[in-house]
Coordinates of C-alpha atoms and ligand atoms in Angstrom, one line a residue:
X1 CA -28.1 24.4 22.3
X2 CA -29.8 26.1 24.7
X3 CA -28.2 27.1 28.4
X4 CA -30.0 28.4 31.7
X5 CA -28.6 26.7 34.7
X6 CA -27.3 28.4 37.5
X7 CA -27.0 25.8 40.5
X8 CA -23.9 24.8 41.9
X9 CA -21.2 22.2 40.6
X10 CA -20.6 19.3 42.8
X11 CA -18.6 16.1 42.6
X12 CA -15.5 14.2 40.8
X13 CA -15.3 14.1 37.3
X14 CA -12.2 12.7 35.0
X15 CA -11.5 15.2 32.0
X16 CA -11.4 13.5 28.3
X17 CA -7.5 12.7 27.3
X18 CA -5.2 15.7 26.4
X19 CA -5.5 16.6 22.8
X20 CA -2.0 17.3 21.8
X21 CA -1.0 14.2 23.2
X22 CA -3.4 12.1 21.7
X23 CA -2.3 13.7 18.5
X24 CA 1.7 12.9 19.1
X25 CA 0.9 9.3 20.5
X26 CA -0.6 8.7 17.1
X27 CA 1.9 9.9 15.2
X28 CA 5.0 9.1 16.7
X29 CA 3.3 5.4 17.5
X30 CA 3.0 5.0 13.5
X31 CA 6.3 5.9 13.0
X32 CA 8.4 3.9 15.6
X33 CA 9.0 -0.1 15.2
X34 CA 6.5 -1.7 17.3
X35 CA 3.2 -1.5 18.7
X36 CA 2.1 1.6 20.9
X37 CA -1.0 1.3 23.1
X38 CA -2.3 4.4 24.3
X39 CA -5.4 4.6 27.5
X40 CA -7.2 7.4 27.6
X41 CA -7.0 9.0 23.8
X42 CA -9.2 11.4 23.3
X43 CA -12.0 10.0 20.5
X44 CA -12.9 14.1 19.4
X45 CA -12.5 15.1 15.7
X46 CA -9.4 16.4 15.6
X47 CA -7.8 13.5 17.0
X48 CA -9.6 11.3 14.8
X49 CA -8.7 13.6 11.7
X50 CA -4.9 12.6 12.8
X51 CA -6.1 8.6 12.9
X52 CA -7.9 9.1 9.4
X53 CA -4.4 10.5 7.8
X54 CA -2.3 7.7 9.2
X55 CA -4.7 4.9 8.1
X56 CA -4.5 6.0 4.5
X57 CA -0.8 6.4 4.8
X58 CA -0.7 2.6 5.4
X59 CA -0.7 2.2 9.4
X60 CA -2.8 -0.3 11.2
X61 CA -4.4 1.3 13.9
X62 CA -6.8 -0.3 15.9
X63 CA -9.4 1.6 17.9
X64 CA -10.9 -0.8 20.9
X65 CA -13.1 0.3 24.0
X66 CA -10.2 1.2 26.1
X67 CA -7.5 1.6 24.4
X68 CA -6.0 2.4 20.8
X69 CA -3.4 0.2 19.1
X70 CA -0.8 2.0 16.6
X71 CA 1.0 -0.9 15.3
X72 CA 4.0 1.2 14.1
X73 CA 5.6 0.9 10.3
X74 CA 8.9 2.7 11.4
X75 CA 10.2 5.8 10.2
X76 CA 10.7 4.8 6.3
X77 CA 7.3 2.8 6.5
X78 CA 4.3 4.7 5.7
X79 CA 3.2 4.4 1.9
X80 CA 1.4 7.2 -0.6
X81 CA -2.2 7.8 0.2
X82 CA -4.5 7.3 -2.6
X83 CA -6.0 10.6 -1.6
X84 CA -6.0 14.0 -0.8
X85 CA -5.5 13.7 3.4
X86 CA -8.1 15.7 5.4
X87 CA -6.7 17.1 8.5
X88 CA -10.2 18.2 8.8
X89 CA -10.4 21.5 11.5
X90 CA -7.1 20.2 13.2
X91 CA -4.0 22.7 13.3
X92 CA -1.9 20.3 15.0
X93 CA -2.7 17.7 12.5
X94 CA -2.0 19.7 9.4
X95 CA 1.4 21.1 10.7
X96 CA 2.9 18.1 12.7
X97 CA 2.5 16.0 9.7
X98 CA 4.0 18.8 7.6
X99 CA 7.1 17.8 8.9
X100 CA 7.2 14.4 8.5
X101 CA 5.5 14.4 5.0
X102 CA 8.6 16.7 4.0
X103 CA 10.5 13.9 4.2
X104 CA 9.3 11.2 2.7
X105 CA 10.0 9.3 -0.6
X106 CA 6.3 10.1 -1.7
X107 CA 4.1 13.1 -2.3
X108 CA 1.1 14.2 -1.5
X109 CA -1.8 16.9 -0.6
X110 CA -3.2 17.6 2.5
X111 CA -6.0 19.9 3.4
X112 CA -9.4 20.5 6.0
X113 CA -12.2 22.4 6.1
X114 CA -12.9 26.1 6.0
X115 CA -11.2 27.4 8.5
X116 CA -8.0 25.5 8.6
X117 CA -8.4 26.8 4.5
X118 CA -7.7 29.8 6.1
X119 CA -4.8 29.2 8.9
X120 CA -1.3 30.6 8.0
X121 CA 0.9 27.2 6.6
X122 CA 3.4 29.6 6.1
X123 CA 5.2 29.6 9.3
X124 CA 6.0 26.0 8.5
X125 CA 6.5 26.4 4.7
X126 CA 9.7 28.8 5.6
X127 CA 11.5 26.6 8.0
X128 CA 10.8 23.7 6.7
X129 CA 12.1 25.0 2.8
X130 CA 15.2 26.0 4.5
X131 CA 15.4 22.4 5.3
X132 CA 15.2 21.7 1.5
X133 CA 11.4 20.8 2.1
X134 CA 9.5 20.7 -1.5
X135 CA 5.9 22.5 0.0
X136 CA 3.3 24.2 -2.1
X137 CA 0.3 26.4 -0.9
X138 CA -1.6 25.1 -4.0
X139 CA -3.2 28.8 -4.1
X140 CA -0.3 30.2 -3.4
X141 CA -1.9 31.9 -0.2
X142 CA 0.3 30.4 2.4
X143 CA -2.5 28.7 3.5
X144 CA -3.7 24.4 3.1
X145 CA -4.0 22.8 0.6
X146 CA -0.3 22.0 0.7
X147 CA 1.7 20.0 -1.7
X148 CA 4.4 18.3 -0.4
X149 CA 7.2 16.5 -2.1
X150 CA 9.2 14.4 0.0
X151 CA 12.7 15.6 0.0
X152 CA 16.2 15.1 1.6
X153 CA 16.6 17.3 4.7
X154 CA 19.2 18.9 6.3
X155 CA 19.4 20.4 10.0
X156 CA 18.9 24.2 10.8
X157 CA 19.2 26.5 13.2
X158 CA 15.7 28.5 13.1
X159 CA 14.8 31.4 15.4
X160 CA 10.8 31.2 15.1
X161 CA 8.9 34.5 15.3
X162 CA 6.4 33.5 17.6
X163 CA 5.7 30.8 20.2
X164 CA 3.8 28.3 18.4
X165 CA 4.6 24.1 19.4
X166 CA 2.9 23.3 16.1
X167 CA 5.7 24.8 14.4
X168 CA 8.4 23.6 16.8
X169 CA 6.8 20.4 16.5
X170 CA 7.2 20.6 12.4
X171 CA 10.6 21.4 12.0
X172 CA 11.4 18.9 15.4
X173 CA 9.6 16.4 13.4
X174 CA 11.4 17.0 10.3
X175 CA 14.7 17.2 12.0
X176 CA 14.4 13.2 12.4
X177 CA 14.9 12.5 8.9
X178 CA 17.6 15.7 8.4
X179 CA 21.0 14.9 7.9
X180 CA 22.5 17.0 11.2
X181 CA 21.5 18.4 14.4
X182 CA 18.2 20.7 14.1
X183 CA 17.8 23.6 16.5
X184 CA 14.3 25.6 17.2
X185 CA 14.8 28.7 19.3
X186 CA 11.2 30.5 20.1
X187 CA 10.3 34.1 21.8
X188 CA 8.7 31.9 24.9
X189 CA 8.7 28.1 25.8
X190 CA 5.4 26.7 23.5
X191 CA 4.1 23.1 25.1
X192 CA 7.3 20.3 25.3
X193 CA 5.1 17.1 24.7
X194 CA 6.5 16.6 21.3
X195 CA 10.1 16.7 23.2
X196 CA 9.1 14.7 25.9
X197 CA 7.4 12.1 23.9
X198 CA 10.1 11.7 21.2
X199 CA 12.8 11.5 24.0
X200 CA 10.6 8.5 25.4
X201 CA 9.8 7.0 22.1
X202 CA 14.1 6.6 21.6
X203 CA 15.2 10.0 19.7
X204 CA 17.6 12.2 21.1
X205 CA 15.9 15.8 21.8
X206 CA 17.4 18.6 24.6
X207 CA 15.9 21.3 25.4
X208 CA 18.4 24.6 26.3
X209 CA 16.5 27.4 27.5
X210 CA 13.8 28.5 24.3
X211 CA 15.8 26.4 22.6
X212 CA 15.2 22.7 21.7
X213 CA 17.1 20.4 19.5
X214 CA 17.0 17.2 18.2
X215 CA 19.7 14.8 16.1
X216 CA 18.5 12.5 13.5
X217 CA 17.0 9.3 14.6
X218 CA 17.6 6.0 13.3
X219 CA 14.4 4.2 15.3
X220 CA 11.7 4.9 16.9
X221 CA 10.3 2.1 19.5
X222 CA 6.3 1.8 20.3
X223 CA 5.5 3.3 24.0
X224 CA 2.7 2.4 26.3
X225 CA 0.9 5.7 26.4
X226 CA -1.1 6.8 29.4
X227 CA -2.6 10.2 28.4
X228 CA -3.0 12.3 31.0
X229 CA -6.5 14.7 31.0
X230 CA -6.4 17.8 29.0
X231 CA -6.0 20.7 31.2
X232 CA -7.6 23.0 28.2
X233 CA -11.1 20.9 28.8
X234 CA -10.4 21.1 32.9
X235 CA -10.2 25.2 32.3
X236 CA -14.2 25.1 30.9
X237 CA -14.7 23.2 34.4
X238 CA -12.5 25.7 36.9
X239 CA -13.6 28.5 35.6
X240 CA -17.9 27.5 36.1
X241 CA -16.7 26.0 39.6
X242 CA -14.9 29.0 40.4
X243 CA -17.6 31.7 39.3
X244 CA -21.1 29.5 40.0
X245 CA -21.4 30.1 43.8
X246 CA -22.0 27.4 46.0
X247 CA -19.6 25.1 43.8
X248 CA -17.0 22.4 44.7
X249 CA -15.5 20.0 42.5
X250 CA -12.8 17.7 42.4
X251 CA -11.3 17.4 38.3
X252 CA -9.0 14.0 38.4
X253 CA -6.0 13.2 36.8
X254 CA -5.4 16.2 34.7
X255 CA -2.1 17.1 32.8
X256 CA -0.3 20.2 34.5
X257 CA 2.9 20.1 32.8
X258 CA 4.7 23.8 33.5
X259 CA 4.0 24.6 29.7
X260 CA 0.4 24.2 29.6
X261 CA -0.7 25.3 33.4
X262 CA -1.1 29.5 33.5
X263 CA -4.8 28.8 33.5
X264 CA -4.7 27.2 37.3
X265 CA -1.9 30.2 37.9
X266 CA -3.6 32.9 36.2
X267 CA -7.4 31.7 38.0
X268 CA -5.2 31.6 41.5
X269 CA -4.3 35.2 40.9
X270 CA -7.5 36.1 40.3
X271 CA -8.4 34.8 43.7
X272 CA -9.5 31.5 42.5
X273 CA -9.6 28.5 45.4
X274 CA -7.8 26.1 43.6
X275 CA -5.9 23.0 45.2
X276 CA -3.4 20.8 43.4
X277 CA -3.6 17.4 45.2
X278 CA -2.7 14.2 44.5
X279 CA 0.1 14.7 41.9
X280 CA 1.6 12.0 39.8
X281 CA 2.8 11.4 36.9
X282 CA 1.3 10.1 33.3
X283 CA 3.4 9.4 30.2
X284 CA 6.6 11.0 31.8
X285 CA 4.6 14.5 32.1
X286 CA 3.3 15.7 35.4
X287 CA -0.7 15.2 36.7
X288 CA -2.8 16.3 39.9
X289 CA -6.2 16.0 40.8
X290 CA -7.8 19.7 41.0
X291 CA -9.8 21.1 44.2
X292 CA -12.1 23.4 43.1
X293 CA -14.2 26.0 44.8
X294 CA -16.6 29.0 44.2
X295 CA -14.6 32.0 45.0
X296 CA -15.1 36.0 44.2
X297 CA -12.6 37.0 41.6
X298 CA -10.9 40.1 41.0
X299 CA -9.2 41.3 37.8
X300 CA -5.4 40.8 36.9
X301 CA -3.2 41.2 33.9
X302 CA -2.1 38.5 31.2
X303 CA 0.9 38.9 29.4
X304 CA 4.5 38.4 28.4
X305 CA 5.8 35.0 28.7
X306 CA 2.9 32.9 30.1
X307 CA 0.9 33.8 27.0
X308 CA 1.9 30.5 25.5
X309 CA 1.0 28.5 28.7
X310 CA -2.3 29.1 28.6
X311 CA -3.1 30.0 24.9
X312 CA -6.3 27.9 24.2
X313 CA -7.8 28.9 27.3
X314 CA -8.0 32.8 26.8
X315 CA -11.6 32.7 26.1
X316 CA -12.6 31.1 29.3
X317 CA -10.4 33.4 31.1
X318 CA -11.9 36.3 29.1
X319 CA -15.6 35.3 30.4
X320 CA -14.1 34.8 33.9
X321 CA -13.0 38.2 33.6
X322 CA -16.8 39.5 33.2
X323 CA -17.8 38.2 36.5
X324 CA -14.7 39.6 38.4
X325 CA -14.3 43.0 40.5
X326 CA -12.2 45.0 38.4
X327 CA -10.2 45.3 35.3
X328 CA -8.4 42.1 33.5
X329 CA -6.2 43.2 30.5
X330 CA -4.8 40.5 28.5
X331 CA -2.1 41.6 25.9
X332 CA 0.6 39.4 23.9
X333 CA -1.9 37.2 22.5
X334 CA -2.2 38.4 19.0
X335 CA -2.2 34.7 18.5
X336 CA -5.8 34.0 19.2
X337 CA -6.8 35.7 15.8
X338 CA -5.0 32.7 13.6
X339 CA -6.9 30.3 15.9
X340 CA -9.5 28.0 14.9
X341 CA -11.6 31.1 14.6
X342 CA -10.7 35.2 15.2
X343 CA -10.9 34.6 19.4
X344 CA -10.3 38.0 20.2
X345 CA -13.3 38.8 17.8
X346 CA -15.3 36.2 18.7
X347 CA -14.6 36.8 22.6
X348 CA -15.3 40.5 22.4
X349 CA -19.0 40.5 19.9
X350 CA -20.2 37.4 21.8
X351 CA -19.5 39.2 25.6
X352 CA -20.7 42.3 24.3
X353 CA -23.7 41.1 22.9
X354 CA -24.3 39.6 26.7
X355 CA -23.8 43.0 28.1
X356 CA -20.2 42.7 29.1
X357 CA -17.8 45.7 29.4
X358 CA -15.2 44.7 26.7
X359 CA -13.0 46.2 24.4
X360 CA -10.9 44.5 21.6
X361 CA -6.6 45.9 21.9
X362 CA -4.6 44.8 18.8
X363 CA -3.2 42.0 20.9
X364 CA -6.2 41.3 23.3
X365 CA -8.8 42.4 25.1
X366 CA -9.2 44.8 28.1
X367 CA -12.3 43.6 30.7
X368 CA -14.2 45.3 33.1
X369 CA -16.1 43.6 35.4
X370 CA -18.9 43.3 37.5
X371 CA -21.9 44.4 34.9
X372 CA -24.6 42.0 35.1
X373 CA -24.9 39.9 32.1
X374 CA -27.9 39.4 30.1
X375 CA -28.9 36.6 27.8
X376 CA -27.8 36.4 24.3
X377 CA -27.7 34.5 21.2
X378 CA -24.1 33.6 20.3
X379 CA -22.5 33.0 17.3
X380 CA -19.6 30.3 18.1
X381 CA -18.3 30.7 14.3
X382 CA -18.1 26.7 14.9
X383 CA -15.4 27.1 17.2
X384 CA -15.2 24.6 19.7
X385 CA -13.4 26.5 22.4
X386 CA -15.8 29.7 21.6
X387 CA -19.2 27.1 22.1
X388 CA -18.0 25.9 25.3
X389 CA -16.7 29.1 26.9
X390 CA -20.6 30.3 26.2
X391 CA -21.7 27.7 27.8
X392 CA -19.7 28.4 31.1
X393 CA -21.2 32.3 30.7
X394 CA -24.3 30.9 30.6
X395 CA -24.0 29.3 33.8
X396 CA -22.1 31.9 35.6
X397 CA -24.5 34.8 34.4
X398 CA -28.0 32.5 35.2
X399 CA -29.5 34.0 31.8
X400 CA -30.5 32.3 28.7
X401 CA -27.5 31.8 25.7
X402 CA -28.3 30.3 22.8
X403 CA -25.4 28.3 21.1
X404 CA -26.0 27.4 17.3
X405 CA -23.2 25.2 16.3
X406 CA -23.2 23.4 19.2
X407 CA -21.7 20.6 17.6
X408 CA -18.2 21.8 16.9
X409 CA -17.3 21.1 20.5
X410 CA -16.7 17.6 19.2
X411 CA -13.3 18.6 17.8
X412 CA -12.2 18.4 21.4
X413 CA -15.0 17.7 23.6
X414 CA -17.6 15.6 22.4
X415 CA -18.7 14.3 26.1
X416 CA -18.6 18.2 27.6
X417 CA -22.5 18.5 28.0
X418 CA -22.4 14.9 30.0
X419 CA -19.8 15.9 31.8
X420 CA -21.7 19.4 33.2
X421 CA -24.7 17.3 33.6
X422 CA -22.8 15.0 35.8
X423 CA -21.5 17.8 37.7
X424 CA -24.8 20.0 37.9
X425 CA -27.9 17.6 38.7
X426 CA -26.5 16.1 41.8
Ligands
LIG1 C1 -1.0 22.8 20.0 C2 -0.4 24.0 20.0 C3 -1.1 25.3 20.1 C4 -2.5 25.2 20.6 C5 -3.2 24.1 19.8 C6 -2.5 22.7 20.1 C7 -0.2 21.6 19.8 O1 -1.1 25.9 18.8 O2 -3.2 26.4 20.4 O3 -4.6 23.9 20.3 O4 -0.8 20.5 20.1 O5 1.0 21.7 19.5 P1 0.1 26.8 18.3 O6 1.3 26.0 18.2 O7 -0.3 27.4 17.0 O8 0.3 27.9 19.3

């Protein structure tokens, strides 16, 4: 894919269905009693990868124009796939359904492609032994495949060593089938859907501080699921508005739950014109339509305790960062190098290889901005988040960026170059 554009973004547009909640609405819908209809799912890979895995565990789930049907099989209802599962390139799939597998009366193996080959497993592996979990890194490299034996589980009290909602999520998830209360205390407060939506769906989950805990469940009831749009596709949107001058645009409906909204904060520090208007609210988590408009940014620091809040969309932020006055350090986000690719790597070759003043830290990145940016050819490493940050570079800058690998944005994003079409020939 090739990128050039550099004239203004104008108009509405609705952002594609959050991805974490497209994942839980499957999952929880296929374990509760009941049907669960969910409007506004996001159809991209990784969401589909969680479908795929359900389906060969036995659950009917019917995919129609406008909505998606989960008719559930209850929490003791899913049956032994004939196959290996493929979570495909999806995190959240492999380690959500970690901790549900770990409890069932069946076993099985589950694994993806290359890169979540090469994702760490083992923050789930620990907890969820401790919870008498039977799980086996088949090459014994804490990484998928995984062979799961269902167990019996008993509630813990787990202190995890970094803010990760995939692994709260697991042990959570787990914690339904355990035989006592399970608690899951992290460094900062990771995203809350999985609480929010298994409080709604009928199980008992508080949240105390860091802290959240759940008792065991004996149902599960189907929910009608309105998923609100993913704020991590929005960010890809803000940030060309904000940088491409001339810009205004209007981004409806779009999740902005507390634990997933540092982008908007972070961009509004940076001097980004950024309205929230018309809030509401969509499957029991906050929404707002975003005013958006071309503004001159200057550089800030990330860090500490928002890290978590706005995780996915450090790479967009990074190449923000490159057209702001000033420096932008971003530290505490050691993260990004277990992501789907090495972000901090992949952040700092691909903006240096545009021109941009950046240097890699153990923990991030430190920016300095205001060089002009020349045309480049990038290499995405097929992640999705990588691809489409480039692609908001390539309009801020005005130069020529090549994107091999384009098609990886499908794991979250499949409409994305529609939707900048939409927004840039009007
Ligand atoms: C997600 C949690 C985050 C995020 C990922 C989705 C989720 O991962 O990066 O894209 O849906 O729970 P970690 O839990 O590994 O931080």
């Amino acid at each position: 894919m090739k990128f050039s554009s550099a004239s203004p973004l104008r108009g509405r547009l609705n952002v594609p269905g959050d991805k974490s909640i497209s994942h839980r609405s499957i999952m929880f819908g296929a374990l509760a009693r009941g049907t669960t209809e969910i409007s506004n799912f996001l159809k991209g890979a990784d969401c589909l990868s969680t479908i795929s895995c359900f389906r060969a565990m036995g659950v009917d789930i019917e995919e129609n124009q406008e909505t998606i049907l989960v008719h559930g099989k209850g929490l003791r209802g899913l049956k032994r796939p004939d196959q290996v599962l493929d979570c495909g390139n999806s995190g959240t799939t492999t380690r959500l359904i970690s901790g549900i597998l770990a409890a069932q009366d069946f076993d099985v193996t589950l694994t993806g492609d290359e890169s979540i080959q090469k994702r760490p497993m083992k923050r789930i592996i620990d907890p969820l032994s401790l919870m008498g979990a039977d799980i086996k890194s088949v090459r014994e490299n804490g990484c998928a495949p995984l062979h799961i034996t269902g167990a019996p589980l008993h509630g813990i009290s787990y202190s995890t060593p970094v803010a990760s909602a995939q692994v709260k999520s697991a042990i959570l998830l787990a914690g339904l089938y355990a035989d006592g209360e399970t608690r899951v205390t992290e460094p900062a407060r990771s995203r809350n859907h999985t609480e929010l939506m298994l409080s709604s769906f009928g199980a008992d989950v508080k949240t105390e501080g860091t802290t959240a805990v759940i008792r065991p469940a004996r149902e599960l009831y189907g929910q009608s699921i309105q998923v609100p749009g993913d704020i991590s596709s929005a960010a890809f949107f803000l940030a060309a508005a904000l940088l491409v001058p001339g810009s205004e645009i209007l981004l409806k409906n779009v999740g902005i739950n507390p634990t997933r909204d540092g982008v908007i904060r972070v961009f509004r520090q940076m001097g980004g014109q950024i309205e929230i208007v018309n809030r509401t609210t969509r499957a029991g988590e906050p929404a707002a339509d975003l005013l958006v408009k071309s503004s001159r940014l200057h550089g800030t620091e990330v860090g500490g305790e928002i890290i978590p809040t706005l995780i996915d969309e450090i790479p967009v932020i990074a190449a923000a960062a490159c057209f702001a006055d000033g420096e932008t350090v971003i530290r505490d986000a050691a993260e990004l190098k277990v992501k789907e690719s090495n972000r901090i790597q992949a952040m700092t070759e691909n903006l240096q290889a545009m021109g941009a003043d950046v240097r890699e830290t153990e923990d991030g990145m430190i920016i300095r901005g205001g060089r002009p940016l020349h045309g480049a050819d990038i290499q995405s490493r097929n992640d999705h988040r990588i691809a489409m940050t480039f692609a908001v570079a390539a309009l801020a800058s005005g130069q020529d960026v090549s994107i091999p690998q384009w098609d990886c944005v499908n794991i979250s994003y499949p409409t994305f170059l529609e939707d900048m079409n939409s927004l840039i020939n009007r």
